[in-house]
Short mmCIF file of C-alpha atoms and ligand atoms in Angstrom, two decimals:
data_model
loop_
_atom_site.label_atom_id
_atom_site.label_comp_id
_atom_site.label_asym_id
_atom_site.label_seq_id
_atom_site.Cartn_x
_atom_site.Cartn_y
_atom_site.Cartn_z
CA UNK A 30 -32.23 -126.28 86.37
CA UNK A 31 -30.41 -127.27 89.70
CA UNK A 32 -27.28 -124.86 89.34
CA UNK A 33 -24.76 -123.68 91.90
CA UNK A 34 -23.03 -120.12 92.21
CA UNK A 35 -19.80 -120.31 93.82
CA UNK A 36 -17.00 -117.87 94.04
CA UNK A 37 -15.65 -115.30 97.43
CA UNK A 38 -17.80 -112.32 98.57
CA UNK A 39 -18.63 -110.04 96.69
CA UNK A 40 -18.38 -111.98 93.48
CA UNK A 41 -21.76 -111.13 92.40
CA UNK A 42 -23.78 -114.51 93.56
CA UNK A 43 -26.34 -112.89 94.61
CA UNK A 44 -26.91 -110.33 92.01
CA UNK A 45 -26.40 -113.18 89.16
CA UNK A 46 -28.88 -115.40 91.29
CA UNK A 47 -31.32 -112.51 91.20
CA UNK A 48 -30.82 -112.43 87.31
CA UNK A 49 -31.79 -116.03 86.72
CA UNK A 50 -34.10 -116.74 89.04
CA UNK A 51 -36.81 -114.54 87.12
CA UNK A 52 -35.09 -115.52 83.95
CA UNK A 53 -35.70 -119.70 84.93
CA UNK A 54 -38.73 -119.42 87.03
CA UNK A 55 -36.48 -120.86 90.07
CA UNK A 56 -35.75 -119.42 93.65
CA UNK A 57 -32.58 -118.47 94.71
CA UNK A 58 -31.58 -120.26 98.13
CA UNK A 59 -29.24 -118.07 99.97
CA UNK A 60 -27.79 -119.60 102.95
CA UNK A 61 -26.97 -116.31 103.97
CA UNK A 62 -29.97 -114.59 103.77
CA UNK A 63 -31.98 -117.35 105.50
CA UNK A 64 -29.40 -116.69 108.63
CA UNK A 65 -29.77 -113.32 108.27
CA UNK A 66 -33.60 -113.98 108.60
CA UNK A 67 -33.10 -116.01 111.77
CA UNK A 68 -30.76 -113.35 113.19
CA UNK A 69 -33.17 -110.88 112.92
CA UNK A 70 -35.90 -112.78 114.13
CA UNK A 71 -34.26 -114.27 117.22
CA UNK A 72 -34.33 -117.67 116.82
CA UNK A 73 -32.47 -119.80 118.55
CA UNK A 74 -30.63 -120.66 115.11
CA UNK A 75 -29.77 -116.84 114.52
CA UNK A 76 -28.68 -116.40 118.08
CA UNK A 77 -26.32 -119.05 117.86
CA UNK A 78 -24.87 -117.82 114.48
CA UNK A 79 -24.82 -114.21 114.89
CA UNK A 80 -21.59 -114.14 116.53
CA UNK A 81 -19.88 -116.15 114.14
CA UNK A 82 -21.54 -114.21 111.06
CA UNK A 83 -19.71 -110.74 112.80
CA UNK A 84 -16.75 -112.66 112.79
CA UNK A 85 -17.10 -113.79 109.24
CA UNK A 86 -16.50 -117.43 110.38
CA UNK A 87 -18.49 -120.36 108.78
CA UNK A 88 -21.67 -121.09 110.90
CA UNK A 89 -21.12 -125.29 112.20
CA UNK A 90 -22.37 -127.81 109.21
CA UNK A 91 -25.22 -128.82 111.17
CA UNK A 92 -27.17 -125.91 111.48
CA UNK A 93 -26.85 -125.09 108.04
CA UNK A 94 -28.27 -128.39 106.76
CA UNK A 95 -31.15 -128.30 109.49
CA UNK A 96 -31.89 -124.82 107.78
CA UNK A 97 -31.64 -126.37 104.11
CA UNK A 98 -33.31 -130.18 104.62
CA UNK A 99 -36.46 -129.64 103.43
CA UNK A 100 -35.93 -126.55 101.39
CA UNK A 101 -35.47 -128.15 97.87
CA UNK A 102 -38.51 -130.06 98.68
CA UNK A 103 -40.88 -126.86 98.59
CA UNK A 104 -43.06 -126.40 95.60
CA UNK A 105 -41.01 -123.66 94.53
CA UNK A 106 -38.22 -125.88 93.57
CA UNK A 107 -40.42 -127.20 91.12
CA UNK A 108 -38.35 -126.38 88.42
CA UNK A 109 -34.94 -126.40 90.29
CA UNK A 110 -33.02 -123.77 92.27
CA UNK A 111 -30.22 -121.48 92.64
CA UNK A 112 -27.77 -122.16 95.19
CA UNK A 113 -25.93 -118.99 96.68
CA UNK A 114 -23.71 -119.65 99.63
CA UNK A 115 -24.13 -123.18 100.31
CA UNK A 116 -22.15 -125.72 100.37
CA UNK A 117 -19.07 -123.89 101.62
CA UNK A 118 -17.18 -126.75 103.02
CA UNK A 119 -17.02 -130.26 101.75
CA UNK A 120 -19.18 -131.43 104.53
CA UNK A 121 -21.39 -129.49 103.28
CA UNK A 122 -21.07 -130.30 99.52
CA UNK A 123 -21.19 -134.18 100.63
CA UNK A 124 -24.34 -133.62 102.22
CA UNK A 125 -25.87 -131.80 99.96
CA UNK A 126 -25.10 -134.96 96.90
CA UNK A 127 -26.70 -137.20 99.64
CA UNK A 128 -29.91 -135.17 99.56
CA UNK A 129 -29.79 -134.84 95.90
CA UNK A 130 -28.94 -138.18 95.05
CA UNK A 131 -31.78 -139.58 97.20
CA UNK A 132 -33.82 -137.69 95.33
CA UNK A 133 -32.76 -139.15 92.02
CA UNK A 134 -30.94 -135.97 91.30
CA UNK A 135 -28.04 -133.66 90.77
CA UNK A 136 -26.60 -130.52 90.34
CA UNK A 137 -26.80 -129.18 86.34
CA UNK A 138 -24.16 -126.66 86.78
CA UNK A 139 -21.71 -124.97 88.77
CA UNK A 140 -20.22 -121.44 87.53
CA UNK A 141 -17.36 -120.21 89.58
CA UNK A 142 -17.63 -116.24 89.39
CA UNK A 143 -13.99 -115.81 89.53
CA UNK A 144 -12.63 -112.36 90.57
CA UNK A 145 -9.40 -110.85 91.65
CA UNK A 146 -9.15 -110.92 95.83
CA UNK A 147 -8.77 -106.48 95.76
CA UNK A 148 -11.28 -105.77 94.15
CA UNK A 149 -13.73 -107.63 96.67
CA UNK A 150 -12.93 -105.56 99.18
CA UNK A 151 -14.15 -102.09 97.54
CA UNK A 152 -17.18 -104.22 96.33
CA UNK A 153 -18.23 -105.29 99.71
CA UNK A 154 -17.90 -102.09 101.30
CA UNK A 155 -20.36 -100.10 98.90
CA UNK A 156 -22.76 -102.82 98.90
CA UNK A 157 -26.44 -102.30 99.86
CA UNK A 158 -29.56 -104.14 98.89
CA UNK A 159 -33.52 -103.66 98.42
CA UNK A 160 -35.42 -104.43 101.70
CA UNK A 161 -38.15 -105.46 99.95
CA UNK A 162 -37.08 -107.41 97.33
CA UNK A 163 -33.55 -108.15 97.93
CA UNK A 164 -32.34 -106.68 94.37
CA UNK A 165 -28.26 -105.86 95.00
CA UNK A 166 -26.59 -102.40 94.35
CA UNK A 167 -23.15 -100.83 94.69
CA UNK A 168 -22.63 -97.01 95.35
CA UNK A 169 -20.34 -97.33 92.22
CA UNK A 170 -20.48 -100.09 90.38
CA UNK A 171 -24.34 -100.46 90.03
CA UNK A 172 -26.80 -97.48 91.39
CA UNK A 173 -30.95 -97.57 91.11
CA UNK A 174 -31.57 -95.95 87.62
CA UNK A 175 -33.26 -93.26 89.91
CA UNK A 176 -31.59 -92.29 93.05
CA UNK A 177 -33.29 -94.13 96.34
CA UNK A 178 -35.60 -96.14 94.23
CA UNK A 179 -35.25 -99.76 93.28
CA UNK A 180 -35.18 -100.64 89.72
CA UNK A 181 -36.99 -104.41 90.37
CA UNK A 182 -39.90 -103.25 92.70
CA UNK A 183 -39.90 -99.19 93.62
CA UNK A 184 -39.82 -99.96 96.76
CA UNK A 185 -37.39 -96.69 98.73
CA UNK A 186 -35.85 -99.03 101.69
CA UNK A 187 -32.80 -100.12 101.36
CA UNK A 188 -30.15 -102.10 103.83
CA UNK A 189 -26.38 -102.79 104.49
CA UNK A 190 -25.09 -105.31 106.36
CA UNK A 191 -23.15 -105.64 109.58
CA UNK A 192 -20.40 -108.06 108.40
CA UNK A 193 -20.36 -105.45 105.24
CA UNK A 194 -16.38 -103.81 106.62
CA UNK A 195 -13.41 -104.18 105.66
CA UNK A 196 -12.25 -106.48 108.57
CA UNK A 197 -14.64 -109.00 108.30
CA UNK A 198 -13.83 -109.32 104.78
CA UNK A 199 -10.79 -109.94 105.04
CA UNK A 200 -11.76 -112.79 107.34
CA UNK A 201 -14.33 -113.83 105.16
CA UNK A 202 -11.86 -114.06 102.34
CA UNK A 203 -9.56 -116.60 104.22
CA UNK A 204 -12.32 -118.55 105.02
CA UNK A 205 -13.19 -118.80 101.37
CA UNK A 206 -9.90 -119.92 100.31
CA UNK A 207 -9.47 -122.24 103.11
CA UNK A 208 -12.96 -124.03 103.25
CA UNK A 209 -15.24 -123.29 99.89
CA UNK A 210 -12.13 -123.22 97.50
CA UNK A 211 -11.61 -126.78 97.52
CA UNK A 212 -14.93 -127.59 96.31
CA UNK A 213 -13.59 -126.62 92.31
CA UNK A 214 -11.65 -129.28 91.77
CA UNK A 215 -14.11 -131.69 93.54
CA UNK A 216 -17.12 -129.92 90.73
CA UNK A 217 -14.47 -129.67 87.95
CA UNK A 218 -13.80 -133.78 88.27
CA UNK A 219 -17.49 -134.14 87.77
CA UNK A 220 -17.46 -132.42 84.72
CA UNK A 221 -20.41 -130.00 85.96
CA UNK A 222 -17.60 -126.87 86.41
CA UNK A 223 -17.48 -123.62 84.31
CA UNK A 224 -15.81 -120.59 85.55
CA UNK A 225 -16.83 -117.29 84.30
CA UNK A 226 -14.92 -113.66 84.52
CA UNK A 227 -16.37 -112.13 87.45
CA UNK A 228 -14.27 -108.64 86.92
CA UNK A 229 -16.67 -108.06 83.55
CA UNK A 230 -19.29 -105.92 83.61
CA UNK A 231 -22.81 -107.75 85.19
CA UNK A 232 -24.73 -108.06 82.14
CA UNK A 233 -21.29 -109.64 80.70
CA UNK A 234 -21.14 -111.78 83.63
CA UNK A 235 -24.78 -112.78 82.99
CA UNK A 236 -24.42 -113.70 79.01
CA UNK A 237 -21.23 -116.01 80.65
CA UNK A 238 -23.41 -117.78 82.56
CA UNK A 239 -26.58 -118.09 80.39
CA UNK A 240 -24.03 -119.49 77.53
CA UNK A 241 -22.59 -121.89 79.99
CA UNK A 242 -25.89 -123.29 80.74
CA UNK A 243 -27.09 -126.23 79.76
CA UNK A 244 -30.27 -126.29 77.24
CA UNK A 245 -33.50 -126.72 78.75
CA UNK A 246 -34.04 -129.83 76.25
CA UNK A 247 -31.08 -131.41 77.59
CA UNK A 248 -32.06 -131.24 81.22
CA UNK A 249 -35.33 -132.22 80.50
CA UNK A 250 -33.80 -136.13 79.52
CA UNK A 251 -34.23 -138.66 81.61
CA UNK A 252 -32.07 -138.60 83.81
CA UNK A 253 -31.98 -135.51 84.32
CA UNK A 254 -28.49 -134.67 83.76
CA UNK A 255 -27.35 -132.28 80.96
CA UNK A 256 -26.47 -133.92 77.35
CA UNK A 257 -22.79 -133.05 76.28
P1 LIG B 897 -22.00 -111.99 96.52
O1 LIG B 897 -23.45 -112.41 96.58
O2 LIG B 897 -21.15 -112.92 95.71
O3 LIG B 897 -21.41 -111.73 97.86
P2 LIG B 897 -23.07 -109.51 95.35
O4 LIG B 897 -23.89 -110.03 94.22
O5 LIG B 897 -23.79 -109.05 96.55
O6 LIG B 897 -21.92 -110.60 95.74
O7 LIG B 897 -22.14 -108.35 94.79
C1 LIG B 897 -21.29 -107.60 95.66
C2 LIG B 897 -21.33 -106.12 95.27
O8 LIG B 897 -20.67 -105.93 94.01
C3 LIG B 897 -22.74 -105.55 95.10
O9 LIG B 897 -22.75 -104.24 95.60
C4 LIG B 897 -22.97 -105.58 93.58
O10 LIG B 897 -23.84 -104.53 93.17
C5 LIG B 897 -21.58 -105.40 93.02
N1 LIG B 897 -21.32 -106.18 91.81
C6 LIG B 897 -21.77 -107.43 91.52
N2 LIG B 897 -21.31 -107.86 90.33
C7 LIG B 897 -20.53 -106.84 89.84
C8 LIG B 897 -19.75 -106.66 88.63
N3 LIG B 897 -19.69 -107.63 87.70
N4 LIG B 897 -19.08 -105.51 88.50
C9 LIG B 897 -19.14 -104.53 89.44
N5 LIG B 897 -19.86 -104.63 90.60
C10 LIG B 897 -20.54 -105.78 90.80
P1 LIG B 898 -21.49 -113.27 100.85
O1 LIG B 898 -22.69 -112.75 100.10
O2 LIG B 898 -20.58 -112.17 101.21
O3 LIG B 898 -20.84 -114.42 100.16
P2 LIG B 898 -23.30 -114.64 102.66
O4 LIG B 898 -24.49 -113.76 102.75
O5 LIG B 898 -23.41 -115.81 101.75
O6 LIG B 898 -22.02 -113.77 102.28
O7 LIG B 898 -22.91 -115.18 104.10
C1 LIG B 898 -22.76 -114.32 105.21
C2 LIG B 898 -22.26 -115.11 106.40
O8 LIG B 898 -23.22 -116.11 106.75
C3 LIG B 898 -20.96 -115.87 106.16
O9 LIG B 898 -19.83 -115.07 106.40
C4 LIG B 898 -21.09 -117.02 107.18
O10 LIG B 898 -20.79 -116.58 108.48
C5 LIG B 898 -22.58 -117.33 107.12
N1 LIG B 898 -22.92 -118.38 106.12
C6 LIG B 898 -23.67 -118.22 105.00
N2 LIG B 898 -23.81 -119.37 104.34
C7 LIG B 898 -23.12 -120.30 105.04
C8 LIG B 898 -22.85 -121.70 104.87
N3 LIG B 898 -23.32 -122.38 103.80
N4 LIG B 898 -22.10 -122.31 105.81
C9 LIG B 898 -21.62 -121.65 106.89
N5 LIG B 898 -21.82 -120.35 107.11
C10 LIG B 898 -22.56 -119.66 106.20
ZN1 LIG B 899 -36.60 -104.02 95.25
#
């Protein structure tokens, strides 16, 4: 199952991904948490895009795909992938059919989590995340079942991010309607498009996208690609 998640901050990409990926046997590959990871390890790479991540700019096309060649090639991938955060231009999303279709392969899906622009906002803010697993929560919308513990792994560390304010939301809202937005219609004239109600509750979200999926059967034929 090669499937993309696409849709603003704060959709719920990464807490969908997180869903599926235990559910499909398939890693999630989170452009933004592998720039995170260079960020905080002081790479050149993260040096160069930690200004533009505060800013809640898009980090230049180039260092993305030197961060993603080779990724879908890792036994992991075995049995597909999850893409969260990437492509968010259509440079991007033309490099990314290059790779694939040298490969002999393709994207299976692509769900657009749509939801309403305000809402993002208060989702973003009172986000936070498992250090040690990466499991999402929301002081609100989605707390551990017991306080300071993660449901997934019990582990008692949690994070929030930098870029995580209002501001840079805002910013990183234009940017998605600008630069990623465009990429629907291009997905929706392949025929690969579903969009699902992002405002519904996450396991409602989930069913969505596990009935828009295809069967494994079908993307088990030949080619790959999923029977209609
Ligand atoms: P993205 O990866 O698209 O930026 P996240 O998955 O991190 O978004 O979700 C953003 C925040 O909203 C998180 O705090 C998450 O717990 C919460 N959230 C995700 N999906 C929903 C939902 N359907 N309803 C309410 N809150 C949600
Ligand atoms: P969100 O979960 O809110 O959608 P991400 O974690 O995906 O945010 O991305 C955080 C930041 O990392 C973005 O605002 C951007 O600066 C950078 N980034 C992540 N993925 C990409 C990408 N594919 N292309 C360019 N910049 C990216
Ligand atoms: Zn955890």
């Amino acid at each position: 199952m090669k499937l993309l998640l696409l849709g603003p901050p704060g959709a719920g990409k990464g807490t969908q991904a997180h869903r599926l990926m235990a559910r499909y046997d398939i890693p999630q590959l989170a452009t933004g948490d592998m720039l995170r990871k260079e960020v905080a390890n002081g790479s050149e790479l993260g040096r160069a895009a930690a200004r533009i991540m505060e800013r809640g700019d898009l980090v230049c096309d180039d260092l993305i795909m030197a961060m993603i060649a080779g990724r879908i090639d890792r036994e992991d991938c075995r049995n597909g992938f999850i893409l969260d955060g990437f492509p968010r231009s259509a440079a991007q999303a033309e490099a990314l059919d290059t790779m694939l279709s040298s490969r002999s392969s393709d994207l299976d899906r692509v769900i657009e989590i749509g939801v309403d622009d305000d809402i993002l906002v208060s989702r973003i803010t009172g986000r936070f995340t498992c250090r040690a697993c990466g499991a999402g929560y929301h002081d609100v919308f989605c707390r551990p079942r017991e306080s300071g513990v993660c449901d997934f792994c019990g582990a008692r560390d949690f994070d929030r991010r930098a870029d995580d304010n209002e501001e840079t939301v805002r910013s990183r809202l234009a940017v998605y309607h600008r630069q990623t937005a465009p990429l629907l219609p291009y997905y929706a004239s392949r025929g690969i498009l579903v969009t699902v109600d992002g405002m519904a509750a996450i396991d409602k979200v989930t069913e969505q996208i596990l009935a828009a999926l295809p069967t494994p059967s079908a993307i088990d034929s030949d080619d790959g690609r999923p029977l209609e």
